[in-house]
CSV table of N, CA and C in Angstrom, one decimal:
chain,number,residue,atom,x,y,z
A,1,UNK,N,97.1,78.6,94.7
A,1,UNK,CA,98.1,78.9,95.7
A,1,UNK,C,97.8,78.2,97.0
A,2,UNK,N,99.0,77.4,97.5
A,2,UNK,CA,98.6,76.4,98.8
A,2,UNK,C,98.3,77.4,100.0
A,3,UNK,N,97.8,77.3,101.0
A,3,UNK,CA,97.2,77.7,101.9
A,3,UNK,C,98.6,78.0,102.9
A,4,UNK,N,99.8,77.3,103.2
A,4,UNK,CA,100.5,77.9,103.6
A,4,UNK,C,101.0,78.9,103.1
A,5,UNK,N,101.7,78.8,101.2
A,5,UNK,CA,102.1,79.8,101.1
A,5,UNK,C,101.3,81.2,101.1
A,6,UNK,N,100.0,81.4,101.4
A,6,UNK,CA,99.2,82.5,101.3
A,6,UNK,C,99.7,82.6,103.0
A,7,UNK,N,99.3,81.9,103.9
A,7,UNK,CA,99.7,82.1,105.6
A,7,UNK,C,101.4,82.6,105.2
A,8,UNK,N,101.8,82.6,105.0
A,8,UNK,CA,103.2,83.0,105.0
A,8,UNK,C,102.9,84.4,104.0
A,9,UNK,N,102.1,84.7,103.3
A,9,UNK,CA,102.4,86.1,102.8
A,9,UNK,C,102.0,86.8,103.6
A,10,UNK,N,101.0,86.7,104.3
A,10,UNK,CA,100.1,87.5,105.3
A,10,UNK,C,100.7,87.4,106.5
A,11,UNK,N,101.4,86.8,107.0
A,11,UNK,CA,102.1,87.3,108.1
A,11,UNK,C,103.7,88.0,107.8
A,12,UNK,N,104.3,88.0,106.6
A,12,UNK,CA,104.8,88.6,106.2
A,12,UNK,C,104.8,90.3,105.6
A,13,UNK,N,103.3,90.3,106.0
A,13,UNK,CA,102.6,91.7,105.6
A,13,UNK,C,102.6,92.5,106.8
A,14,UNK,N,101.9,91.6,107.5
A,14,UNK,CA,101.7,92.1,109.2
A,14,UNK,C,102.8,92.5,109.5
A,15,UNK,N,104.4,91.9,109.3
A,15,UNK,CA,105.7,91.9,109.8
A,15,UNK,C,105.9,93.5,109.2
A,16,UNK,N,105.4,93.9,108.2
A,16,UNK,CA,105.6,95.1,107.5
A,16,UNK,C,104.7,96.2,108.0
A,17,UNK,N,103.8,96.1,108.7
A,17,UNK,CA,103.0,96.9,109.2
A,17,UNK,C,103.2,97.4,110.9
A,18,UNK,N,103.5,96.2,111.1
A,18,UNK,CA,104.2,96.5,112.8
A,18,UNK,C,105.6,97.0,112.3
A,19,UNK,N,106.1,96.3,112.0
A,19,UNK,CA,107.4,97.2,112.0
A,19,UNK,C,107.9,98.6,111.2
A,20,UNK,N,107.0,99.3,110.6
A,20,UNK,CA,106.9,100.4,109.3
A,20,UNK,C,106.1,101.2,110.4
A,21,UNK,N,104.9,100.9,111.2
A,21,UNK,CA,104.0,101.9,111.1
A,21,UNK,C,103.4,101.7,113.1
A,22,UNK,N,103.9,100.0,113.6
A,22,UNK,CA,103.3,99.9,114.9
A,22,UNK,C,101.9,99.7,114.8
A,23,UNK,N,101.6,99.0,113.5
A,23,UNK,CA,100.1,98.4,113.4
A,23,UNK,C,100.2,97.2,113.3
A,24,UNK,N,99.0,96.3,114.2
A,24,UNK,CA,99.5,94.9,114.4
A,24,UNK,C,98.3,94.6,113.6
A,25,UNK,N,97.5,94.1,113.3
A,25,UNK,CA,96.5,93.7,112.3
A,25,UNK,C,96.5,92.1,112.8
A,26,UNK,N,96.8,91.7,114.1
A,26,UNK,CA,96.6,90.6,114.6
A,26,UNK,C,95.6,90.9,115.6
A,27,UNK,N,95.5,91.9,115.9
A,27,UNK,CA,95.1,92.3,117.4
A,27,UNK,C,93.2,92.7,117.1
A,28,UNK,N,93.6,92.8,115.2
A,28,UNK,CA,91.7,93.3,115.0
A,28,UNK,C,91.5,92.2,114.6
A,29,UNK,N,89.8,92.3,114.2
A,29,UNK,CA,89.4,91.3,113.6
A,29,UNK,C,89.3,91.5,112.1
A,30,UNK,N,89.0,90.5,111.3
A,30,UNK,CA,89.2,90.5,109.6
A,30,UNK,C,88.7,91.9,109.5
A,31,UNK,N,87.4,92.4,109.6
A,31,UNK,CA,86.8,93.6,109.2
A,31,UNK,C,87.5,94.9,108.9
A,32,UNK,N,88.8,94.9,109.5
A,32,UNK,CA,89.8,95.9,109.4
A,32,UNK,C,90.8,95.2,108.1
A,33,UNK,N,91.0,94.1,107.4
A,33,UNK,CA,91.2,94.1,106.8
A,33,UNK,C,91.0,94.4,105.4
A,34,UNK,N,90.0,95.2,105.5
A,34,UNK,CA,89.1,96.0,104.4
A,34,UNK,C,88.8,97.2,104.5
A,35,UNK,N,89.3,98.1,105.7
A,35,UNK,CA,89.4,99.4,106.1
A,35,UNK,C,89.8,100.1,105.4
A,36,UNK,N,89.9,101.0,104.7
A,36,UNK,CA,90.8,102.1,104.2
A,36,UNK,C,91.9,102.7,104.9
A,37,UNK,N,93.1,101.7,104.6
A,37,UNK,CA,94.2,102.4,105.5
A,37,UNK,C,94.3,104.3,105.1
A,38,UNK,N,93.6,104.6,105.3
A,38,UNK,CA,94.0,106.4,105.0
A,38,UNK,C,92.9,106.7,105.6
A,39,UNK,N,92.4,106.1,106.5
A,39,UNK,CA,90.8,106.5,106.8
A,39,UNK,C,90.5,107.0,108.1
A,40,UNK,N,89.6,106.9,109.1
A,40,UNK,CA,89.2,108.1,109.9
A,40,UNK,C,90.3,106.7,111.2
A,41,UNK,N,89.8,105.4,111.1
A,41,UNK,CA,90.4,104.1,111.7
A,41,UNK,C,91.4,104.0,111.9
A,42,UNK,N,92.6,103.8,111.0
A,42,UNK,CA,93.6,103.4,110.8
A,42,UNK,C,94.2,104.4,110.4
A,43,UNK,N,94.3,105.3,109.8
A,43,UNK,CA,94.8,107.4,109.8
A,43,UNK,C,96.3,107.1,109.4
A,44,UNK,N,96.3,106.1,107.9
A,44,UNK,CA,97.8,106.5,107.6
A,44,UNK,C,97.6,107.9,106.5
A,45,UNK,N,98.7,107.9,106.2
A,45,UNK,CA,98.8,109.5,105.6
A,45,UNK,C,99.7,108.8,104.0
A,46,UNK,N,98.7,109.2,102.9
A,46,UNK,CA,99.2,108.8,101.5
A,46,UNK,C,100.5,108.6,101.6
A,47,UNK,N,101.8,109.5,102.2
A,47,UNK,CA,102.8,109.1,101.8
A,47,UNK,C,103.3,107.7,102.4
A,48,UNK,N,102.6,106.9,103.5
A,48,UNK,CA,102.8,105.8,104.4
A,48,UNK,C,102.5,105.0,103.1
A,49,UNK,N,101.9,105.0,102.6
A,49,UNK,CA,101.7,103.9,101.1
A,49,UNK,C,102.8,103.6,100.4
A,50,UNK,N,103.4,105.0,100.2
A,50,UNK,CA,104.7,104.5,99.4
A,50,UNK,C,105.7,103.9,100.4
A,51,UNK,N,105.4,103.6,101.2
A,51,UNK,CA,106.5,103.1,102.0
A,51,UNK,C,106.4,101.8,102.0
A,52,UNK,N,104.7,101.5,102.3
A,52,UNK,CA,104.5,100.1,102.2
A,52,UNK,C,104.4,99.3,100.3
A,53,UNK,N,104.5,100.2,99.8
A,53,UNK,CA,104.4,99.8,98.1
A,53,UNK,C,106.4,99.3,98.1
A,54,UNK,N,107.3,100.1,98.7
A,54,UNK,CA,108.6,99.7,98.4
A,54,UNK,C,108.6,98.8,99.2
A,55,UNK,N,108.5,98.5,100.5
A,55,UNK,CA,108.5,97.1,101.5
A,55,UNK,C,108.2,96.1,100.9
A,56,UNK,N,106.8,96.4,100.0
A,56,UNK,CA,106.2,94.7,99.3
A,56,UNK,C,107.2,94.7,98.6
A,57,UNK,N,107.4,95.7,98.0
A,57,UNK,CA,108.3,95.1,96.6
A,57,UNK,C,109.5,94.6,97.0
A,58,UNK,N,110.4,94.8,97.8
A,58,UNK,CA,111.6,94.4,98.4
A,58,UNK,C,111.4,92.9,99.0
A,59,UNK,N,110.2,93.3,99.4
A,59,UNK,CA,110.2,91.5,100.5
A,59,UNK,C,109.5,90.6,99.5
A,60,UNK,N,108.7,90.9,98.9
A,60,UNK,CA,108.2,89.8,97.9
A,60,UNK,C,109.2,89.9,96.5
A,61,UNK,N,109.7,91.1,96.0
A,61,UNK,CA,110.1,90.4,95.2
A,61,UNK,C,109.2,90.6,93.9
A,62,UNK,N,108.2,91.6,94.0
A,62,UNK,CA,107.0,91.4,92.9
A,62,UNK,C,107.3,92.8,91.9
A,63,UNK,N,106.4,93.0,90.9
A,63,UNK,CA,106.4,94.5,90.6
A,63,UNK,C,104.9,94.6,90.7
A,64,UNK,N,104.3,95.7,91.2
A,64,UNK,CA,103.4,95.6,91.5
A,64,UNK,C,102.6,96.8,90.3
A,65,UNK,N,101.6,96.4,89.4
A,65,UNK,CA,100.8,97.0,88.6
A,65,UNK,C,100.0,98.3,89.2
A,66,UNK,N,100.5,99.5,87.8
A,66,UNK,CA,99.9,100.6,88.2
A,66,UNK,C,98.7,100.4,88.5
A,67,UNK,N,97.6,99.7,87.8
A,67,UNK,CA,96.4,99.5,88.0
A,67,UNK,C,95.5,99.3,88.8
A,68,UNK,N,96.3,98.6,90.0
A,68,UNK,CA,96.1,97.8,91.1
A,68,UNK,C,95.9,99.0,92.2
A,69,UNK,N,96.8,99.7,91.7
A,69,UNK,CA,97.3,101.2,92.5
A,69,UNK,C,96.1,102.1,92.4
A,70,UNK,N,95.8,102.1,91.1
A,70,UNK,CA,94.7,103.3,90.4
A,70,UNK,C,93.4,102.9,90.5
A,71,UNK,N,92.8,101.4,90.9
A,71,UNK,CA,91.7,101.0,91.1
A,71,UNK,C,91.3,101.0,92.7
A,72,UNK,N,92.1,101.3,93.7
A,72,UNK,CA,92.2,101.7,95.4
A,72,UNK,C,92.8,100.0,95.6
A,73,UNK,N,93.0,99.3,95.0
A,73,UNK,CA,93.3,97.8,95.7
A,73,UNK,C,94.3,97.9,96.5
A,74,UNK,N,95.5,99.3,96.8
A,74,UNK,CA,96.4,99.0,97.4
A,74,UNK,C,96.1,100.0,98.5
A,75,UNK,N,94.8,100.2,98.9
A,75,UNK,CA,94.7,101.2,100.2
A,75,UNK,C,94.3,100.7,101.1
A,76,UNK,N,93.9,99.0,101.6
A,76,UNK,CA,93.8,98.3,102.5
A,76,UNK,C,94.4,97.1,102.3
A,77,UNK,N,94.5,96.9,103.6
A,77,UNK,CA,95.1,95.2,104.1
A,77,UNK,C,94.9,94.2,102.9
A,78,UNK,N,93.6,93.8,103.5
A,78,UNK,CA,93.0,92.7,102.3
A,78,UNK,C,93.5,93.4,101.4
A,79,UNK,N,93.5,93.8,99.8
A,79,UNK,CA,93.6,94.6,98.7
A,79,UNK,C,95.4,94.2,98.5
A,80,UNK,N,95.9,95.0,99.3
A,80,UNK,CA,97.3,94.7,98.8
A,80,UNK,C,97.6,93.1,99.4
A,81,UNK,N,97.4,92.5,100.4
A,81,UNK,CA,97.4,90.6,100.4
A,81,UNK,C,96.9,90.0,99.2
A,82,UNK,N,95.8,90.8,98.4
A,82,UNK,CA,95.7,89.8,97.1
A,82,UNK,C,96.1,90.7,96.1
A,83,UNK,N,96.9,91.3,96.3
A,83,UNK,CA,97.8,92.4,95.1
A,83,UNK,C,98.8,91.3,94.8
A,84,UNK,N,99.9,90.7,96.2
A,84,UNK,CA,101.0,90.3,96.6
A,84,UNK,C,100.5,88.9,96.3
A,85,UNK,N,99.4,87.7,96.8
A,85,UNK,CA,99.4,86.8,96.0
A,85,UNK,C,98.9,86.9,94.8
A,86,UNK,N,98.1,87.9,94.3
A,86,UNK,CA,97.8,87.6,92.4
A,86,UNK,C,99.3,87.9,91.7
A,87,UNK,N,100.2,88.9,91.7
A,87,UNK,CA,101.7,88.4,91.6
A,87,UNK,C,102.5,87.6,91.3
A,88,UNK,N,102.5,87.3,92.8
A,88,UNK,CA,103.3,85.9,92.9
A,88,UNK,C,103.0,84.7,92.2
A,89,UNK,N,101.6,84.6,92.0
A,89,UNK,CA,100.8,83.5,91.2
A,89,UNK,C,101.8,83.8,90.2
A,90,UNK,N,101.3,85.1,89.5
A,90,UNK,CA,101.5,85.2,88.4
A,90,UNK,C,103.1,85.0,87.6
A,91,UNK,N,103.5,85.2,88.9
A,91,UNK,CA,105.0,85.1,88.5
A,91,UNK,C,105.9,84.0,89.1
A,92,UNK,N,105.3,83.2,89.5
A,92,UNK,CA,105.4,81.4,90.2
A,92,UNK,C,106.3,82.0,91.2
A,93,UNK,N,106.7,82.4,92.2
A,93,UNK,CA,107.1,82.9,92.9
A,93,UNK,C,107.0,82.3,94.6
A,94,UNK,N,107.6,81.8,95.1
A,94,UNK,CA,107.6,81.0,95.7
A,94,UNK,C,108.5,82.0,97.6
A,95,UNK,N,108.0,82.0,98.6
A,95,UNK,CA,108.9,82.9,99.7
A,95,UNK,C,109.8,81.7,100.3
């Protein structure tokens, strides 16, 4: 996957997080992108997941695997950014 289209998923995520929740994830440094969004840090509340689980799916376009869900990959930044490009890979998928 070219390096822009990864810069273009990732700020397409951010766009989902400021605008769903008023979290800018420009403003930290990477380290928060490995935070447990449910955590003492970032304090979303399980149901804020399914919100961002329907947003990816609408803006990318993806279906996103239970498994992905059931192994924590979709409870931080990083995690669901490579949820959303392993996907797309997978499904040549192009924004």
């Amino acid at each position: 996957m070219d390096k822009l289209l990864v810069d273009n998923i990732k700020e397409e995520l951010i766009k989902i997080f400021k605008k769903r929740f008023d979290i800018d994830f420009t403003k930290w440094d990477k380290d928060y992108y490995n935070k447990n969004l449910l955590g003492d840090e970032i304090r979303l509340h399980a149901r804020d997941l399914l919100y961002i689980y329907f947003d990816v799916k609408s803006q990318f376009n993806i279906t996103i695997p239970q498994e992905e869900i059931a192994n924590g990959k979709f409870a931080t930044f990083g995690g669901i950014l490579e949820v959303i490009q392993n996907q797309m890979k997978e499904n040549e998928i192009a924004l």
